[in-house]
mmCIF file with all atom_site columns, C-alpha atoms in Angstrom:
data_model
loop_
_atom_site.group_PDB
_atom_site.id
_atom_site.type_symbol
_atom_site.label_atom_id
_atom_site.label_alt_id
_atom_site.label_comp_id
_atom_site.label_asym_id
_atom_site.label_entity_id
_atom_site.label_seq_id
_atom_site.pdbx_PDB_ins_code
_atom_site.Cartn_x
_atom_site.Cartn_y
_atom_site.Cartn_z
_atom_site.occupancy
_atom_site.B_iso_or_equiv
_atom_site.pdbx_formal_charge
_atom_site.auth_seq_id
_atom_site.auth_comp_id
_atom_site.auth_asym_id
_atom_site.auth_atom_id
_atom_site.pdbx_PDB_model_num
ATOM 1   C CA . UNK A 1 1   ? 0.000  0.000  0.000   1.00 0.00 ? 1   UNK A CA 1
ATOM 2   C CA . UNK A 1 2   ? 0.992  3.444  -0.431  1.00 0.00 ? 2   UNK A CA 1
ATOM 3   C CA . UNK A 1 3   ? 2.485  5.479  2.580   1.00 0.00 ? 3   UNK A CA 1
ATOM 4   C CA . UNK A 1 4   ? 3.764  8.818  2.950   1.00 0.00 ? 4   UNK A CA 1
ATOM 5   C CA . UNK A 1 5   ? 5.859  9.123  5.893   1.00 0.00 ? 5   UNK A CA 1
ATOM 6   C CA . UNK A 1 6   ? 6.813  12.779 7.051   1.00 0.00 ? 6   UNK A CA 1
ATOM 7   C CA . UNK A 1 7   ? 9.928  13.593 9.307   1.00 0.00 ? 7   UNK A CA 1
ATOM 8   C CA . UNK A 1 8   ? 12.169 16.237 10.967  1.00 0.00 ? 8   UNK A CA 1
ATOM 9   C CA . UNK A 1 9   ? 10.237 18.742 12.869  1.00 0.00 ? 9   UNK A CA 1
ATOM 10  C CA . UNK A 1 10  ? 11.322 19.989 15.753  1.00 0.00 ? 10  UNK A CA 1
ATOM 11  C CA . UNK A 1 11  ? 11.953 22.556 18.401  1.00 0.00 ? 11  UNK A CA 1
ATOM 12  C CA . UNK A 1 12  ? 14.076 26.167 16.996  1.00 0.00 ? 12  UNK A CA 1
ATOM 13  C CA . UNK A 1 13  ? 13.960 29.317 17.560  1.00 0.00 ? 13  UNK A CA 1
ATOM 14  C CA . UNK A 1 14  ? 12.716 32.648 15.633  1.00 0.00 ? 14  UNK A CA 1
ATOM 15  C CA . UNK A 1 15  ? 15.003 33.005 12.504  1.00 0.00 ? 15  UNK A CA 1
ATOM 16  C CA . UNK A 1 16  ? 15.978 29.429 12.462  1.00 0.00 ? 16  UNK A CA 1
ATOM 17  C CA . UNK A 1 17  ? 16.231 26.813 10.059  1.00 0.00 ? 17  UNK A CA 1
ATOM 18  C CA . UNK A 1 18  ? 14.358 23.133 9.530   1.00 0.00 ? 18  UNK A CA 1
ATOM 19  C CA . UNK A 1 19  ? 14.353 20.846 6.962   1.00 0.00 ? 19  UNK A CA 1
ATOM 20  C CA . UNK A 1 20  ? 11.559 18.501 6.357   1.00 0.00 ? 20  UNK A CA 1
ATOM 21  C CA . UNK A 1 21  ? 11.372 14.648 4.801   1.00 0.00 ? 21  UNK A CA 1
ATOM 22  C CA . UNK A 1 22  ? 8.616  13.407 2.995   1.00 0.00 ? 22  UNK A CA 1
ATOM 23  C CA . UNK A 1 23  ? 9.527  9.656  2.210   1.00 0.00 ? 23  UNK A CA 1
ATOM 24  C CA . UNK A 1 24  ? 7.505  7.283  0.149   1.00 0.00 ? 24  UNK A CA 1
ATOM 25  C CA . UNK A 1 25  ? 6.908  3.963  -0.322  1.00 0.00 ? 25  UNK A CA 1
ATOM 26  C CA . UNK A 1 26  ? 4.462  1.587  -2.367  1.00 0.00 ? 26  UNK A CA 1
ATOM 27  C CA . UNK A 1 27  ? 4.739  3.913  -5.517  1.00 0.00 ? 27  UNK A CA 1
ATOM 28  C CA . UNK A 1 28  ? 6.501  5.945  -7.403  1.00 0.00 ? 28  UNK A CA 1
ATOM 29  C CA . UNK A 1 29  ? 6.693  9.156  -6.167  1.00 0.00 ? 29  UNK A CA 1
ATOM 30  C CA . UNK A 1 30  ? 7.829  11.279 -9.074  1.00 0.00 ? 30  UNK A CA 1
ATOM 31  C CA . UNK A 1 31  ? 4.798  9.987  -11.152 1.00 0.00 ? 31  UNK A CA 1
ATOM 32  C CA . UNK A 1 32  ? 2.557  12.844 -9.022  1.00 0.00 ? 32  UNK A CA 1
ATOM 33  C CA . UNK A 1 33  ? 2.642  16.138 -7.775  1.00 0.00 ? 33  UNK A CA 1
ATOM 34  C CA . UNK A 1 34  ? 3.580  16.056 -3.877  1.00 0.00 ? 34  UNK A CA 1
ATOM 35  C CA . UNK A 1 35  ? 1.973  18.671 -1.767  1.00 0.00 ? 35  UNK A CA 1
ATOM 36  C CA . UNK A 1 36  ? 3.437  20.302 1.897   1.00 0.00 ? 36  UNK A CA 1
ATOM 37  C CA . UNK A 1 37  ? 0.417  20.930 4.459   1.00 0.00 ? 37  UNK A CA 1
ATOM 38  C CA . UNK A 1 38  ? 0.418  22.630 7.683   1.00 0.00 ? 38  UNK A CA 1
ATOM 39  C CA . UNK A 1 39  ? -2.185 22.647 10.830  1.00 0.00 ? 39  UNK A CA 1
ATOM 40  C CA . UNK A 1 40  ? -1.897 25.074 13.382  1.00 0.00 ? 40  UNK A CA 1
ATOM 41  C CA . UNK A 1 41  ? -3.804 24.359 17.085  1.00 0.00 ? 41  UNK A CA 1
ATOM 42  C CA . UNK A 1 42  ? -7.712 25.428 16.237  1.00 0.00 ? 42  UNK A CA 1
ATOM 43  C CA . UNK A 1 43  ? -7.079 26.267 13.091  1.00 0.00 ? 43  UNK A CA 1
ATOM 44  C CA . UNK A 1 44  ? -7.560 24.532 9.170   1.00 0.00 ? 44  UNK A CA 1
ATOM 45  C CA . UNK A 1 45  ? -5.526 23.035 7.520   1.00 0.00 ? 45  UNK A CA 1
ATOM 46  C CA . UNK A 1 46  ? -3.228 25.237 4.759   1.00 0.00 ? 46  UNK A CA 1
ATOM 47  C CA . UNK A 1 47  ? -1.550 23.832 1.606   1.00 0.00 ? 47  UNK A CA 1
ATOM 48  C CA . UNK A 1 48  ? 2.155  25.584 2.211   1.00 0.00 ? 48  UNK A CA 1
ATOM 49  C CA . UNK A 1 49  ? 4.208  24.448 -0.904  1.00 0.00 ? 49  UNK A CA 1
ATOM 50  C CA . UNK A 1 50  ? 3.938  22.017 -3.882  1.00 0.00 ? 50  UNK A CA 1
ATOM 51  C CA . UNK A 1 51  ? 6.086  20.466 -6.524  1.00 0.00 ? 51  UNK A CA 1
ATOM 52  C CA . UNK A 1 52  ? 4.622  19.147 -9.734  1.00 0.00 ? 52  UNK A CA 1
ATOM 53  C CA . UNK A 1 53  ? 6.028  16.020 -11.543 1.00 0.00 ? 53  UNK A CA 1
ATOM 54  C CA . UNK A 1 54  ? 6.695  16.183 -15.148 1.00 0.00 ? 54  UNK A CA 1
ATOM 55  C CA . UNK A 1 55  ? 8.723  19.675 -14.641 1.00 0.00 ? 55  UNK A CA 1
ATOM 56  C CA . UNK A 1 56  ? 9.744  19.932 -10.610 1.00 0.00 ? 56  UNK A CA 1
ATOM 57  C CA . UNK A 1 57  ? 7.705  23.443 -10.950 1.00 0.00 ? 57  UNK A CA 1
ATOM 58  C CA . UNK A 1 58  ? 6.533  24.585 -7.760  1.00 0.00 ? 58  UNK A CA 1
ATOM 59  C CA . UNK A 1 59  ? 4.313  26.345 -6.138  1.00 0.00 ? 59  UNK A CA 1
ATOM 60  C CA . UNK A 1 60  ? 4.275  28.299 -2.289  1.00 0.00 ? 60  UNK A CA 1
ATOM 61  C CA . UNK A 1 61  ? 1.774  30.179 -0.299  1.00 0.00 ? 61  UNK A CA 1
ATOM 62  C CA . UNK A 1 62  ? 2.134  33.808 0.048   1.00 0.00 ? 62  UNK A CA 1
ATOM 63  C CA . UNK A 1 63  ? 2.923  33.214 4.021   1.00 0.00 ? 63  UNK A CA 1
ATOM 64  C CA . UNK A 1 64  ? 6.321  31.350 2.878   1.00 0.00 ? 64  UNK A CA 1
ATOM 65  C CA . UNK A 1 65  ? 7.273  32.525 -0.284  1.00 0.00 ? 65  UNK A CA 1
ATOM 66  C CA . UNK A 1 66  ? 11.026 33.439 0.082   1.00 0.00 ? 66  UNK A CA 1
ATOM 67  C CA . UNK A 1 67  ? 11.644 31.721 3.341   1.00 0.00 ? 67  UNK A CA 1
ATOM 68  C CA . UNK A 1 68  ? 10.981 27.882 2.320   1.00 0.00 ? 68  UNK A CA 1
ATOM 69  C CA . UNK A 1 69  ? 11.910 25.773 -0.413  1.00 0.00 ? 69  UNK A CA 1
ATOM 70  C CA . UNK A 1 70  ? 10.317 22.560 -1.910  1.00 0.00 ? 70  UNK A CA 1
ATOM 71  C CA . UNK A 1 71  ? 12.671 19.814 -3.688  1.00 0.00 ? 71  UNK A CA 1
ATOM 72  C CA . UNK A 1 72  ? 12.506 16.232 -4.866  1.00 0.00 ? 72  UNK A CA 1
ATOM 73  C CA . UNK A 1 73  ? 14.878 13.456 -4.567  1.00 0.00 ? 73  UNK A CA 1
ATOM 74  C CA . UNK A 1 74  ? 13.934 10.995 -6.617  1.00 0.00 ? 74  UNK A CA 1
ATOM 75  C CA . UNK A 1 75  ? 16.376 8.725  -6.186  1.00 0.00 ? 75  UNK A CA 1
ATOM 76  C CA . UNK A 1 76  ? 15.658 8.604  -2.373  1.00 0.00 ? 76  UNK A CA 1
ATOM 77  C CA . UNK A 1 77  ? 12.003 8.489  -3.112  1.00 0.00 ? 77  UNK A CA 1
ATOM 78  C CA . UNK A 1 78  ? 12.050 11.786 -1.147  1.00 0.00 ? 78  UNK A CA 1
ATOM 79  C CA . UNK A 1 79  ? 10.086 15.645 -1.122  1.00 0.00 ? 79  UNK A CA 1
ATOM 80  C CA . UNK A 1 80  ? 12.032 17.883 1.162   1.00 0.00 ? 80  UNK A CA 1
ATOM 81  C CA . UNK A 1 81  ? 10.900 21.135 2.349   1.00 0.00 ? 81  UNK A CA 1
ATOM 82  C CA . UNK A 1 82  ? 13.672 23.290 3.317   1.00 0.00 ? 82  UNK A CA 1
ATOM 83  C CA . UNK A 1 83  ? 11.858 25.652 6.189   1.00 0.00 ? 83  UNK A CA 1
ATOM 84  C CA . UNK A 1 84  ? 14.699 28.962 6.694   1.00 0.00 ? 84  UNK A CA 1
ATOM 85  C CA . UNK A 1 85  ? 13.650 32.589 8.583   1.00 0.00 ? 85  UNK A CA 1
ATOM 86  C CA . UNK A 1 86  ? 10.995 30.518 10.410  1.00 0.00 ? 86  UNK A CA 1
ATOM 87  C CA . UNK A 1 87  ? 8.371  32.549 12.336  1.00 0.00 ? 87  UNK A CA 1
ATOM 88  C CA . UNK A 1 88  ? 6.210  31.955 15.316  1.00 0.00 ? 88  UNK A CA 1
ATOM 89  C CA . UNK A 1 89  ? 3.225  31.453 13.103  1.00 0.00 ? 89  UNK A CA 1
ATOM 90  C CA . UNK A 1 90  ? 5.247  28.687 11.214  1.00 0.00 ? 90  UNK A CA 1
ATOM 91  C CA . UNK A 1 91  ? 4.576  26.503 14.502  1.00 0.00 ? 91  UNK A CA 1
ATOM 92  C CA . UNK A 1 92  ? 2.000  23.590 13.367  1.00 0.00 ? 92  UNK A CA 1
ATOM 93  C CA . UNK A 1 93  ? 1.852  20.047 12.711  1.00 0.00 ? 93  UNK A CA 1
ATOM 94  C CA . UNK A 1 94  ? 3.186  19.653 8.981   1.00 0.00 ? 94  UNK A CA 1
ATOM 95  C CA . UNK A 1 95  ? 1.763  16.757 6.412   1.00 0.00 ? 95  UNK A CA 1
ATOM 96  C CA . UNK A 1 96  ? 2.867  15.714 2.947   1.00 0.00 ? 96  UNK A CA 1
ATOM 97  C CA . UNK A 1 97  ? 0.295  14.090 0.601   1.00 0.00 ? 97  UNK A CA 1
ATOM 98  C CA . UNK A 1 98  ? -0.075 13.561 -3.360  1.00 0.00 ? 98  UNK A CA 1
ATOM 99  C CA . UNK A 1 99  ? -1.832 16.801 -4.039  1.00 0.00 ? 99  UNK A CA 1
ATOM 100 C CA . UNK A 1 100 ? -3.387 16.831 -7.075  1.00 0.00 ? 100 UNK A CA 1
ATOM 101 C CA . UNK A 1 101 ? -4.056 20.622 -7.606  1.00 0.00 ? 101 UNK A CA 1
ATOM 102 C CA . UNK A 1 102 ? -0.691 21.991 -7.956  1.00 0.00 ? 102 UNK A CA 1
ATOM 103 C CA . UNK A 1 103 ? -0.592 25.764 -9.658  1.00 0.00 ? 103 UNK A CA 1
ATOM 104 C CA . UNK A 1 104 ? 0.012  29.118 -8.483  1.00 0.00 ? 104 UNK A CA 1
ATOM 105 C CA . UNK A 1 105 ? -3.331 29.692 -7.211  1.00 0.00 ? 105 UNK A CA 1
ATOM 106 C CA . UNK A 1 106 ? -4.150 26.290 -5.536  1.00 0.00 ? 106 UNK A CA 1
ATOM 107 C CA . UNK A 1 107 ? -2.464 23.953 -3.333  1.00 0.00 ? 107 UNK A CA 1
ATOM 108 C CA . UNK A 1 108 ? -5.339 21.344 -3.270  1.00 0.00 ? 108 UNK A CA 1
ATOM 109 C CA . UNK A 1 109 ? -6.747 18.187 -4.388  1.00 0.00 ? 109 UNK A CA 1
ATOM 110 C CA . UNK A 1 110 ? -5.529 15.953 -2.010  1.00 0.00 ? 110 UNK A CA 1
ATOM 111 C CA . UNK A 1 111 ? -6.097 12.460 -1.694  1.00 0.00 ? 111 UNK A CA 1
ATOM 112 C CA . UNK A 1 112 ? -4.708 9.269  0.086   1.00 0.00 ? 112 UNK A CA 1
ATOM 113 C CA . UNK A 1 113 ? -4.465 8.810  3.452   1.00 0.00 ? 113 UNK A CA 1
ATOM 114 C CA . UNK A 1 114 ? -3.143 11.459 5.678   1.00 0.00 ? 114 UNK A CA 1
ATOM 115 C CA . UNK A 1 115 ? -0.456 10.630 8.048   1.00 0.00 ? 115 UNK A CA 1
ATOM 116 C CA . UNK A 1 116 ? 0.848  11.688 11.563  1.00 0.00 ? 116 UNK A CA 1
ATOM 117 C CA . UNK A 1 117 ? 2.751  14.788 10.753  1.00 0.00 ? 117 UNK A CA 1
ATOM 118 C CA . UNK A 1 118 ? 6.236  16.382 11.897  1.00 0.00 ? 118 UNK A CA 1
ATOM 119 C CA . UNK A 1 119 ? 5.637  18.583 14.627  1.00 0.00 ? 119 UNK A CA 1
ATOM 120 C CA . UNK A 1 120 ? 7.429  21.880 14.319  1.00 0.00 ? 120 UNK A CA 1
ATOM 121 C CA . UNK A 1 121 ? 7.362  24.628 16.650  1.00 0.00 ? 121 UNK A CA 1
ATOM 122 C CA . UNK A 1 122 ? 9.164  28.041 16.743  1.00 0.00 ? 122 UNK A CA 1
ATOM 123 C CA . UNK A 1 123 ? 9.509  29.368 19.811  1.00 0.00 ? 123 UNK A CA 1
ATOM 124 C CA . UNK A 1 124 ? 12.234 31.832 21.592  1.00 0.00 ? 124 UNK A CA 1
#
């Protein structure tokens, strides 16, 4: 079966850096677009970034345009998201998921199973 398996969250500080793993297994991962996800406490759930799969294109919220970056590994099977100048508001649980809706207007479509998350909080 498919799974999507996020890691590397943790615990920094204002202005610091994290990067994120999005590992698959049971398919192919450079066959679909692969979307980044975030949930803050009480609030929805945001598409943050997105990288297509016929061209690598990608695609970031206004809220972390400039500060992260979104790359695939295909060898490894692997999305990254590279998280730099984090902010308070960056704090939330993060997901990866084949996202179907990949442009410069949506971060959407998703389907399969979503998993547990990275945690990631920034916090002085």
């Amino acid at each position: 079966h498919l799974q999507l398996v996020e890691s590397g969250g943790g615990l920094v500080q204002p202005g610091g850096s994290l990067r994120l793993s999005c590992t698959a297994s049971g398919f192919t991962l450079d066959y679909y677009p692969i979307g980044w996800f975030r949930q803050a406490p009480g609030k929805e759930r945001e598409g943050v970034s997105c990288i297509n799969s016929s061209n690598d294109s990608t695609n970031y919220a206004d809220s972390v345009k400039g500060r992260f970056t979104i790359s695939r590994d295909n060898a490894k099977n692997t999305v990254y998201l590279q998280m730099d100048s984090l902010k308070p508001e960056d704090t939330a649980i993060y997901y990866c998921v084949i996202t179907r809706f990949c442009t410069k207007t949506t971060i959407g479509g998703a389907f399969g199973s979503w998993g547990q998350g990275t945690q990631v909080t920034v916090s002085s």
